[in-house]
Amino acid sequence: MSADQDRILLLSSNVRRRYSEDILTALALPSGAMIQFRYETDYVSPTLQRTVASGSVVSSAVTIAFVAETDTDNPFLLPVRYAKVVSAVCVADIFIFRLQVGSYVNLGDFPRNEGDIRSRSRVILDQVTAANKRYYPAVTSFPDLHMRESVDPAGDWLSSARRLVLHSTFSNSYFLRIDPPTTQTGSPLTFNSDGRLEVVDRESVRIQVSFYSGLYAPERKHVLSCTTDGTFLRVSSDDSYEVALRYDSVEFWLHPGSLDFNTLSRVTVSLTGEQGISDFVPAHARFPVVVKRSASRLTLRVATTALGALLVALPAILGASSPLAVRIAIGLVGAALLATSTVVLGSTAK
């Protein structure tokens, strides 16, 4: 075994369209976001089943990979993303792995052409079978996959995409990559331990999306879109673009509303094609967003309200001995502060 022996290997195939979409989602999500992989019990190695049952699987490092034609002499296997196990449970006879995606993989030592990839894949799968007594798509024992941690996310994402398009499953598909979201000033936003992006109300969010396809067919219409709940978090830029190139980069801007409470929304970035295109696998990336009420704005509102109330009451406290003009001026200032805290700082307009 190699340095990969302390990791878990989770393979997703092309047996069903959803499994192929999982690979595109794993490539698209920004670091820190969550993805789920599901396996029937018969597809999880006994060692991994015991690890899940003991709870020691939590925080384990994971390698996500695509696999196809496992029952042939010419299979196809490609690692695409590192991740970490956040939780793993067995419900009835289904294992559900909740993963927090991490860095892309550096495939510098992995073959580049389809023939060599398939030859390497046969060796890898034979060793997986030997180490686990039979083939399982979810294992803890697997050989060297000839990859390293990424130091160039954009370049390594593109390197994985260019290898995946060699397989017919993805030959006509588009690949997405969402950069870590930032504020409008460029400050990075991070996902919390639950995989939720945390933003502050009224603080705009910038999402940079890149896409790539190995084959562009001008007669086909593809659309890149960004959607939210539209109430607590809305798209403040164009929410869709017609894809007219093989590769490009697009910005979406999101704007949280002003809230009296924290709320949960969701962002979905999709690249879809015309209905009826059977050889096109759509790409989707979804992640939850917690819109938090601004603590500084709340503090300012409380302070403004308190000061306004004090100034409104002050003329009565001063009594008739103070000049009338002074009492009127103080009252007006207090009323203005109360109006500001209620109408401006207290606004919850979306």
mmCIF file of C-alpha atoms in Angstrom, residues 32 143 227 280 330 339:
data_model
loop_
_atom_site.group_PDB
_atom_site.id
_atom_site.type_symbol
_atom_site.label_atom_id
_atom_site.label_comp_id
_atom_site.label_asym_id
_atom_site.label_seq_id
_atom_site.Cartn_x
_atom_site.Cartn_y
_atom_site.Cartn_z
ATOM 1 C CA GLY A 32 -15.802 23.245 2.528
ATOM 2 C CA PRO A 143 -3.198 0.858 -3.810
ATOM 3 C CA THR A 227 -30.878 30.291 -8.231
ATOM 4 C CA PHE A 280 -25.434 14.972 -21.760
ATOM 5 C CA ILE A 330 -33.813 68.131 21.744
ATOM 6 C CA ALA A 339 -37.338 57.191 13.216
#
